[in-house]
Amino acid sequence: PLSAAQAGGGDLPLVLSRAELERSQLPADAPEAGRFEELPLGPQLEPRGSIGERLGRGACILRVPGVVSSDEAAALLSAALSARSAQVERRGKPPSRGRARLPVSEPSLFGRDSVETCEEVLLRVLDLCDEAMPSLHETLFAPREGWQERQPRNAQGSQPEVPPPPDLAERCPSLRDLYMAAELEWSEGEPAINVYTSDGYFGAHKDHLALTVLIPLTAPSTDFEGGGTGFWAGNSAVGEDPRGPPDLVLAPAAGTALLFGGDVTHAGLPVAGGLRSVFVASFSTRTPASPPDR
């Protein structure tokens, strides 16, 4: 639990910061909140299969507006800027590549209010996926036959060798259930808030986990120029050093969630001016082989 992580000073996953957390409501100040749009990654959208199957094979990016309210985005940005200053003071130097990566569960960086806001946002996204896009859980997370073959490849190009325990399907029949039971494995240092200053970027890479949720906390043109997230089509056939420009560049409004699969090569494009910040979390179903601190 996050409360134990904060008490012990450890950098553990963001899980169960409250004894019980009611279903998180979408922000009231976003008229299109919760509606999702499927964006093709490639020449055209492949109609085959479910949304979960299309996202898993890298055929699309999902865009969900209004997941974070303007007040929540402003509060998280303010907390992230304070955390960045604390991180610079502790390390004695500014972040490299113009990007500060700030783990939300790091107690020296974020207070409990910020942690709980991030948890509400995550549960908001998971609830939306469970209700409007249940095939994401069924295809990418549920430990049924063929789970390993549906997972993204790791940095060595291999899929998981160890599946989740079979009884997990019955114990955790939804993404929310997996989260609340601490049965999700997170990318190292995530959930996190990234802060990019002028010329800041995140080079092309893959996240190697079933699903990534990325939510900008700042607005293009208003808060920064350039930037955005670039995506390359091709999924596992494209490496982490792609040739040529991205096939799709997205710089959505603050509070809009982007969802994509772990085999998709993507990059945080250089910020030409101003300040860009995003909340990011990548995760898969936990297995007996998952690192205990993630």
mmCIF file of C-alpha atoms in Angstrom:
data_model
loop_
_atom_site.group_PDB
_atom_site.id
_atom_site.type_symbol
_atom_site.label_atom_id
_atom_site.label_comp_id
_atom_site.label_asym_id
_atom_site.label_seq_id
_atom_site.Cartn_x
_atom_site.Cartn_y
_atom_site.Cartn_z
ATOM 1 C CA PRO A 1 0.000 0.000 0.000
ATOM 2 C CA LEU A 2 1.104 3.526 -0.741
ATOM 3 C CA SER A 3 0.687 4.584 2.883
ATOM 4 C CA ALA A 4 3.242 1.941 3.871
ATOM 5 C CA ALA A 5 5.553 3.063 1.093
ATOM 6 C CA GLN A 6 5.420 6.652 2.334
ATOM 7 C CA ALA A 7 6.003 5.607 5.921
ATOM 8 C CA GLY A 8 8.977 3.491 4.958
ATOM 9 C CA GLY A 9 10.405 5.991 2.525
ATOM 10 C CA GLY A 10 10.309 3.403 -0.267
ATOM 11 C CA ASP A 11 9.543 3.943 -3.939
ATOM 12 C CA LEU A 12 6.658 1.491 -4.334
ATOM 13 C CA PRO A 13 3.733 1.386 -6.774
ATOM 14 C CA LEU A 14 0.779 3.689 -6.303
ATOM 15 C CA VAL A 15 -1.805 1.316 -4.835
ATOM 16 C CA LEU A 16 -4.556 1.535 -2.220
ATOM 17 C CA SER A 17 -3.851 4.870 -0.634
ATOM 18 C CA ARG A 18 -7.367 4.750 0.906
ATOM 19 C CA ALA A 19 -9.041 1.917 2.770
ATOM 20 C CA GLU A 20 -11.987 2.168 0.404
ATOM 21 C CA LEU A 21 -12.243 4.444 -2.623
ATOM 22 C CA GLU A 22 -15.626 5.047 -4.197
ATOM 23 C CA ARG A 23 -16.007 5.077 -7.942
ATOM 24 C CA SER A 24 -14.321 8.236 -9.186
ATOM 25 C CA GLN A 25 -16.595 10.571 -11.151
ATOM 26 C CA LEU A 26 -15.540 12.265 -14.386
ATOM 27 C CA PRO A 27 -14.972 16.032 -14.145
ATOM 28 C CA ALA A 28 -18.102 18.156 -14.520
ATOM 29 C CA ASP A 29 -16.298 20.957 -16.395
ATOM 30 C CA ALA A 30 -15.599 18.831 -19.512
ATOM 31 C CA PRO A 31 -18.705 18.367 -21.705
ATOM 32 C CA GLU A 32 -17.125 15.501 -23.694
ATOM 33 C CA ALA A 33 -15.654 13.770 -20.656
ATOM 34 C CA GLY A 34 -15.468 10.037 -20.990
ATOM 35 C CA ARG A 35 -16.116 9.778 -24.724
ATOM 36 C CA PHE A 36 -13.331 7.888 -26.403
ATOM 37 C CA GLU A 37 -12.039 8.184 -29.946
ATOM 38 C CA GLU A 38 -10.092 5.486 -31.741
ATOM 39 C CA LEU A 39 -7.275 7.013 -33.811
ATOM 40 C CA PRO A 40 -5.688 4.818 -36.509
ATOM 41 C CA LEU A 41 -1.934 4.321 -36.261
ATOM 42 C CA GLY A 42 -1.085 3.677 -39.872
ATOM 43 C CA PRO A 43 -2.814 4.290 -43.221
ATOM 44 C CA GLN A 44 -6.291 3.387 -41.956
ATOM 45 C CA LEU A 45 -8.029 1.868 -38.975
ATOM 46 C CA GLU A 46 -8.037 -1.927 -39.056
ATOM 47 C CA PRO A 47 -11.615 -3.033 -38.348
ATOM 48 C CA ARG A 48 -10.644 -6.577 -37.320
ATOM 49 C CA GLY A 49 -11.302 -7.727 -33.764
ATOM 50 C CA SER A 50 -12.194 -5.819 -30.610
ATOM 51 C CA ILE A 51 -10.767 -2.522 -29.416
ATOM 52 C CA GLY A 52 -8.529 -4.478 -27.038
ATOM 53 C CA GLU A 53 -7.192 -6.571 -29.913
ATOM 54 C CA ARG A 54 -6.596 -3.532 -32.134
ATOM 55 C CA LEU A 55 -4.839 -1.637 -29.365
ATOM 56 C CA GLY A 56 -2.761 -4.710 -28.494
ATOM 57 C CA ARG A 57 -1.448 -5.056 -32.021
ATOM 58 C CA GLY A 58 -0.697 -1.334 -32.254
ATOM 59 C CA ALA A 59 -3.340 -0.483 -34.828
ATOM 60 C CA CYS A 60 -4.750 2.453 -32.865
ATOM 61 C CA ILE A 61 -4.354 5.016 -30.113
ATOM 62 C CA LEU A 62 -7.343 5.783 -27.870
ATOM 63 C CA ARG A 63 -8.057 9.413 -27.012
ATOM 64 C CA VAL A 64 -10.375 10.193 -24.076
ATOM 65 C CA PRO A 65 -11.087 13.894 -23.399
ATOM 66 C CA GLY A 66 -11.916 15.405 -20.035
ATOM 67 C CA VAL A 67 -10.427 12.760 -17.757
ATOM 68 C CA VAL A 68 -8.720 15.355 -15.553
ATOM 69 C CA SER A 69 -10.395 18.643 -14.633
ATOM 70 C CA SER A 70 -8.656 21.973 -15.100
ATOM 71 C CA ASP A 71 -8.357 22.393 -11.315
ATOM 72 C CA GLU A 72 -6.847 18.913 -10.922
ATOM 73 C CA ALA A 73 -4.375 19.537 -13.747
ATOM 74 C CA ALA A 74 -3.319 22.859 -12.218
ATOM 75 C CA ALA A 75 -2.888 21.302 -8.760
ATOM 76 C CA LEU A 76 -0.834 18.372 -10.077
ATOM 77 C CA LEU A 77 1.321 20.691 -12.187
ATOM 78 C CA SER A 78 2.017 22.904 -9.173
ATOM 79 C CA ALA A 79 2.946 19.849 -7.100
ATOM 80 C CA ALA A 80 5.187 18.551 -9.898
ATOM 81 C CA LEU A 81 7.058 21.858 -10.166
ATOM 82 C CA SER A 82 7.706 21.804 -6.423
ATOM 83 C CA ALA A 83 8.828 18.170 -6.691
ATOM 84 C CA ARG A 84 11.163 19.062 -9.557
ATOM 85 C CA SER A 85 12.778 21.796 -7.463
ATOM 86 C CA ALA A 86 13.234 19.329 -4.569
ATOM 87 C CA GLN A 87 14.742 16.762 -6.928
ATOM 88 C CA VAL A 88 17.198 19.299 -8.388
ATOM 89 C CA GLU A 89 18.219 20.434 -4.907
ATOM 90 C CA ARG A 90 18.765 16.843 -3.783
ATOM 91 C CA ARG A 91 20.776 15.856 -6.858
ATOM 92 C CA GLY A 92 22.674 19.128 -7.131
ATOM 93 C CA LYS A 93 22.116 19.458 -10.887
ATOM 94 C CA PRO A 94 19.272 20.050 -13.354
ATOM 95 C CA PRO A 95 17.649 17.074 -15.097
ATOM 96 C CA SER A 96 19.261 15.790 -18.269
ATOM 97 C CA ARG A 97 17.587 16.191 -21.673
ATOM 98 C CA GLY A 98 15.363 18.933 -20.247
ATOM 99 C CA ARG A 99 13.077 16.342 -18.643
ATOM 100 C CA ALA A 100 12.386 15.729 -14.971
ATOM 101 C CA ARG A 101 10.816 12.358 -14.159
ATOM 102 C CA LEU A 102 8.987 12.463 -10.840
ATOM 103 C CA PRO A 103 7.587 9.226 -9.302
ATOM 104 C CA VAL A 104 4.278 10.062 -7.648
ATOM 105 C CA SER A 105 4.768 7.508 -4.874
ATOM 106 C CA GLU A 106 8.111 9.014 -3.810
ATOM 107 C CA PRO A 107 7.314 10.561 -0.396
ATOM 108 C CA SER A 108 10.108 13.118 -0.623
ATOM 109 C CA LEU A 109 8.521 14.574 -3.764
ATOM 110 C CA PHE A 110 4.725 14.461 -3.414
ATOM 111 C CA GLY A 111 2.289 14.908 -0.569
ATOM 112 C CA ARG A 112 -0.733 12.769 0.140
ATOM 113 C CA ASP A 113 -3.200 15.131 -1.582
ATOM 114 C CA SER A 114 -1.329 14.813 -4.873
ATOM 115 C CA VAL A 115 -1.059 11.050 -4.494
ATOM 116 C CA GLU A 116 -4.784 10.707 -3.867
ATOM 117 C CA THR A 117 -5.598 12.917 -6.867
ATOM 118 C CA CYS A 118 -3.419 10.710 -9.077
ATOM 119 C CA GLU A 119 -5.128 7.620 -7.704
ATOM 120 C CA GLU A 120 -8.565 9.085 -8.397
ATOM 121 C CA VAL A 121 -7.475 9.859 -11.960
ATOM 122 C CA LEU A 122 -6.154 6.333 -12.496
ATOM 123 C CA LEU A 123 -9.328 4.752 -11.160
ATOM 124 C CA ARG A 124 -11.369 7.086 -13.334
ATOM 125 C CA VAL A 125 -9.556 5.767 -16.409
ATOM 126 C CA LEU A 126 -9.795 2.138 -15.288
ATOM 127 C CA ASP A 127 -13.522 2.465 -14.564
ATOM 128 C CA LEU A 128 -14.070 3.974 -18.001
ATOM 129 C CA CYS A 129 -12.146 1.135 -19.634
ATOM 130 C CA ASP A 130 -14.132 -1.470 -17.690
ATOM 131 C CA GLU A 131 -17.478 0.086 -18.609
ATOM 132 C CA ALA A 132 -16.943 1.341 -22.175
ATOM 133 C CA MET A 133 -14.054 -0.835 -23.403
ATOM 134 C CA PRO A 134 -14.180 -4.137 -21.495
ATOM 135 C CA SER A 135 -12.172 -5.879 -24.224
ATOM 136 C CA LEU A 136 -9.046 -4.091 -22.936
ATOM 137 C CA HIS A 137 -9.208 -6.169 -19.758
ATOM 138 C CA GLU A 138 -10.357 -9.316 -21.536
ATOM 139 C CA THR A 139 -7.636 -9.167 -24.196
ATOM 140 C CA LEU A 140 -4.619 -7.650 -22.448
ATOM 141 C CA PHE A 141 -5.017 -8.405 -18.728
ATOM 142 C CA ALA A 142 -7.313 -11.358 -17.994
ATOM 143 C CA PRO A 143 -5.212 -14.490 -17.324
ATOM 144 C CA ARG A 144 -7.002 -16.794 -19.724
ATOM 145 C CA GLU A 145 -5.610 -19.080 -22.423
ATOM 146 C CA GLY A 146 -3.143 -17.301 -24.714
ATOM 147 C CA TRP A 147 -2.347 -14.496 -22.229
ATOM 148 C CA GLN A 148 1.390 -14.682 -22.887
ATOM 149 C CA GLU A 149 0.979 -14.450 -26.657
ATOM 150 C CA ARG A 150 -1.114 -11.287 -26.258
ATOM 151 C CA GLN A 151 1.518 -9.456 -24.196
ATOM 152 C CA PRO A 152 4.025 -6.937 -25.577
ATOM 153 C CA ARG A 153 7.642 -7.962 -25.947
ATOM 154 C CA ASN A 154 10.284 -6.934 -23.427
ATOM 155 C CA ALA A 155 13.492 -5.081 -24.277
ATOM 156 C CA GLN A 156 15.098 -8.397 -25.285
ATOM 157 C CA GLY A 157 12.283 -9.113 -27.741
ATOM 158 C CA SER A 158 10.628 -11.875 -25.712
ATOM 159 C CA GLN A 159 7.116 -12.238 -24.370
ATOM 160 C CA PRO A 160 6.527 -13.232 -20.713
ATOM 161 C CA GLU A 161 7.488 -16.780 -19.809
ATOM 162 C CA VAL A 162 5.409 -16.883 -16.615
ATOM 163 C CA PRO A 163 1.636 -16.242 -16.718
ATOM 164 C CA PRO A 164 -0.473 -14.863 -13.859
ATOM 165 C CA PRO A 165 -2.073 -17.407 -11.506
ATOM 166 C CA PRO A 166 -5.226 -18.838 -13.150
ATOM 167 C CA ASP A 167 -7.478 -17.995 -10.187
ATOM 168 C CA LEU A 168 -6.778 -14.285 -10.732
ATOM 169 C CA ALA A 169 -9.414 -14.192 -13.475
ATOM 170 C CA GLU A 170 -12.096 -15.038 -10.927
ATOM 171 C CA ARG A 171 -10.670 -12.912 -8.102
ATOM 172 C CA CYS A 172 -10.130 -9.828 -10.282
ATOM 173 C CA PRO A 173 -12.636 -9.710 -13.167
ATOM 174 C CA SER A 174 -11.914 -6.043 -14.035
ATOM 175 C CA LEU A 175 -9.082 -3.535 -14.256
ATOM 176 C CA ARG A 176 -10.328 -1.807 -11.109
ATOM 177 C CA ASP A 177 -10.236 -5.129 -9.273
ATOM 178 C CA LEU A 178 -6.663 -5.764 -10.400
ATOM 179 C CA TYR A 179 -5.658 -2.318 -9.186
ATOM 180 C CA MET A 180 -7.363 -2.572 -5.816
ATOM 181 C CA ALA A 181 -5.895 -6.039 -5.216
ATOM 182 C CA ALA A 182 -2.366 -4.777 -6.053
ATOM 183 C CA GLU A 183 -2.217 -7.225 -8.970
ATOM 184 C CA LEU A 184 -0.763 -4.777 -11.500
ATOM 185 C CA GLU A 185 2.933 -4.533 -12.373
ATOM 186 C CA TRP A 186 4.097 -0.969 -13.099
ATOM 187 C CA SER A 187 6.862 0.434 -15.215
ATOM 188 C CA GLU A 188 9.827 1.447 -13.061
ATOM 189 C CA GLY A 189 9.212 4.743 -11.280
ATOM 190 C CA GLU A 190 5.585 4.979 -12.361
ATOM 191 C CA PRO A 191 2.981 6.335 -12.004
ATOM 192 C CA ALA A 192 4.991 9.495 -12.596
ATOM 193 C CA ILE A 193 4.717 13.084 -13.720
ATOM 194 C CA ASN A 194 7.212 14.210 -16.358
ATOM 195 C CA VAL A 195 8.085 17.880 -16.695
ATOM 196 C CA TYR A 196 9.714 19.143 -19.908
ATOM 197 C CA THR A 197 11.320 22.555 -20.273
ATOM 198 C CA SER A 198 12.616 24.203 -23.464
ATOM 199 C CA ASP A 199 14.396 21.614 -25.676
ATOM 200 C CA GLY A 200 13.237 18.841 -23.322
ATOM 201 C CA TYR A 201 12.347 15.527 -24.907
ATOM 202 C CA PHE A 202 11.977 11.781 -24.335
ATOM 203 C CA GLY A 203 13.635 9.686 -27.048
ATOM 204 C CA ALA A 204 11.867 6.980 -29.020
ATOM 205 C CA HIS A 205 11.101 3.907 -26.914
ATOM 206 C CA LYS A 206 8.541 1.232 -26.082
ATOM 207 C CA ASP A 207 6.941 0.774 -22.666
ATOM 208 C CA HIS A 208 6.893 -3.057 -22.849
ATOM 209 C CA LEU A 209 3.765 -3.360 -20.656
ATOM 210 C CA ALA A 210 0.185 -4.070 -21.663
ATOM 211 C CA LEU A 211 -1.233 -0.541 -21.444
ATOM 212 C CA THR A 212 0.058 3.014 -21.088
ATOM 213 C CA VAL A 213 -2.089 5.914 -19.885
ATOM 214 C CA LEU A 214 -0.641 9.352 -20.685
ATOM 215 C CA ILE A 215 -2.454 12.532 -19.645
ATOM 216 C CA PRO A 216 -1.084 16.028 -20.390
ATOM 217 C CA LEU A 217 -1.373 18.527 -17.556
ATOM 218 C CA THR A 218 -0.487 21.516 -19.736
ATOM 219 C CA ALA A 219 -2.049 22.903 -22.915
ATOM 220 C CA PRO A 220 -0.364 23.139 -26.335
ATOM 221 C CA SER A 221 0.175 26.667 -27.665
ATOM 222 C CA THR A 222 -0.907 28.168 -24.315
ATOM 223 C CA ASP A 223 1.736 26.563 -22.066
ATOM 224 C CA PHE A 224 4.286 25.271 -24.580
ATOM 225 C CA GLU A 225 5.253 25.171 -28.243
ATOM 226 C CA GLY A 226 6.364 22.078 -30.125
ATOM 227 C CA GLY A 227 6.334 18.940 -28.035
ATOM 228 C CA GLY A 228 3.542 16.404 -28.122
ATOM 229 C CA THR A 229 3.861 12.634 -28.395
ATOM 230 C CA GLY A 230 4.971 11.015 -31.638
ATOM 231 C CA PHE A 231 3.913 7.466 -32.550
ATOM 232 C CA TRP A 232 5.352 5.106 -35.165
ATOM 233 C CA ALA A 233 3.193 2.491 -36.906
ATOM 234 C CA GLY A 234 4.406 -1.081 -37.102
ATOM 235 C CA ASN A 235 4.148 -2.228 -33.472
ATOM 236 C CA SER A 236 6.698 -4.996 -32.693
ATOM 237 C CA ALA A 237 8.070 -4.838 -36.258
ATOM 238 C CA VAL A 238 9.491 -1.363 -35.525
ATOM 239 C CA GLY A 239 12.407 -0.989 -33.129
ATOM 240 C CA GLU A 240 13.173 1.699 -30.568
ATOM 241 C CA ASP A 241 15.367 3.604 -33.025
ATOM 242 C CA PRO A 242 12.895 4.200 -35.866
ATOM 243 C CA ARG A 243 13.926 5.832 -39.109
ATOM 244 C CA GLY A 244 11.982 8.816 -40.284
ATOM 245 C CA PRO A 245 9.444 11.009 -38.522
ATOM 246 C CA PRO A 246 6.546 9.595 -36.498
ATOM 247 C CA ASP A 247 3.418 8.507 -38.335
ATOM 248 C CA LEU A 248 1.174 10.292 -35.850
ATOM 249 C CA VAL A 249 1.789 13.251 -33.523
ATOM 250 C CA LEU A 250 -0.696 14.080 -30.777
ATOM 251 C CA ALA A 251 -0.691 17.118 -28.508
ATOM 252 C CA PRO A 252 -4.175 16.985 -26.968
ATOM 253 C CA ALA A 253 -5.782 19.424 -24.588
ATOM 254 C CA ALA A 254 -4.808 19.267 -20.938
ATOM 255 C CA GLY A 255 -6.732 16.544 -19.113
ATOM 256 C CA THR A 256 -7.139 14.322 -22.194
ATOM 257 C CA ALA A 257 -6.001 10.719 -21.772
ATOM 258 C CA LEU A 258 -4.110 8.823 -24.466
ATOM 259 C CA LEU A 259 -4.109 5.019 -24.196
ATOM 260 C CA PHE A 260 -1.811 2.747 -26.205
ATOM 261 C CA GLY A 261 -0.136 -0.639 -26.153
ATOM 262 C CA GLY A 262 3.325 -1.583 -24.960
ATOM 263 C CA ASP A 263 4.768 -2.549 -28.367
ATOM 264 C CA VAL A 264 4.093 0.895 -29.869
ATOM 265 C CA THR A 265 7.247 2.947 -30.440
ATOM 266 C CA HIS A 266 6.683 6.520 -29.288
ATOM 267 C CA ALA A 267 8.582 9.615 -28.166
ATOM 268 C CA GLY A 268 8.124 12.848 -26.262
ATOM 269 C CA LEU A 269 8.973 15.344 -29.004
ATOM 270 C CA PRO A 270 11.256 18.329 -28.229
ATOM 271 C CA VAL A 271 9.590 21.305 -26.589
ATOM 272 C CA ALA A 272 10.386 24.475 -28.527
ATOM 273 C CA GLY A 273 9.453 26.800 -25.689
ATOM 274 C CA GLY A 274 7.471 26.994 -22.473
ATOM 275 C CA LEU A 275 6.757 24.061 -20.168
ATOM 276 C CA ARG A 276 5.061 20.741 -20.895
ATOM 277 C CA SER A 277 3.990 18.230 -18.242
ATOM 278 C CA VAL A 278 2.312 14.812 -18.477
ATOM 279 C CA PHE A 279 1.073 12.184 -16.043
ATOM 280 C CA VAL A 280 2.042 8.689 -17.189
ATOM 281 C CA ALA A 281 1.430 5.135 -16.010
ATOM 282 C CA SER A 282 2.285 1.889 -17.824
ATOM 283 C CA PHE A 283 1.145 -1.440 -16.384
ATOM 284 C CA SER A 284 0.451 -5.141 -16.957
ATOM 285 C CA THR A 285 -1.096 -7.955 -14.961
ATOM 286 C CA ARG A 286 1.273 -9.004 -12.176
ATOM 287 C CA THR A 287 2.815 -12.485 -12.408
ATOM 288 C CA PRO A 288 5.015 -14.519 -10.033
ATOM 289 C CA ALA A 289 7.984 -13.211 -12.055
ATOM 290 C CA SER A 290 7.108 -9.523 -11.581
ATOM 291 C CA PRO A 291 9.694 -7.447 -9.680
ATOM 292 C CA PRO A 292 8.427 -7.041 -6.093
ATOM 293 C CA ASP A 293 9.065 -3.286 -6.057
ATOM 294 C CA ARG A 294 6.982 -2.619 -9.152
#
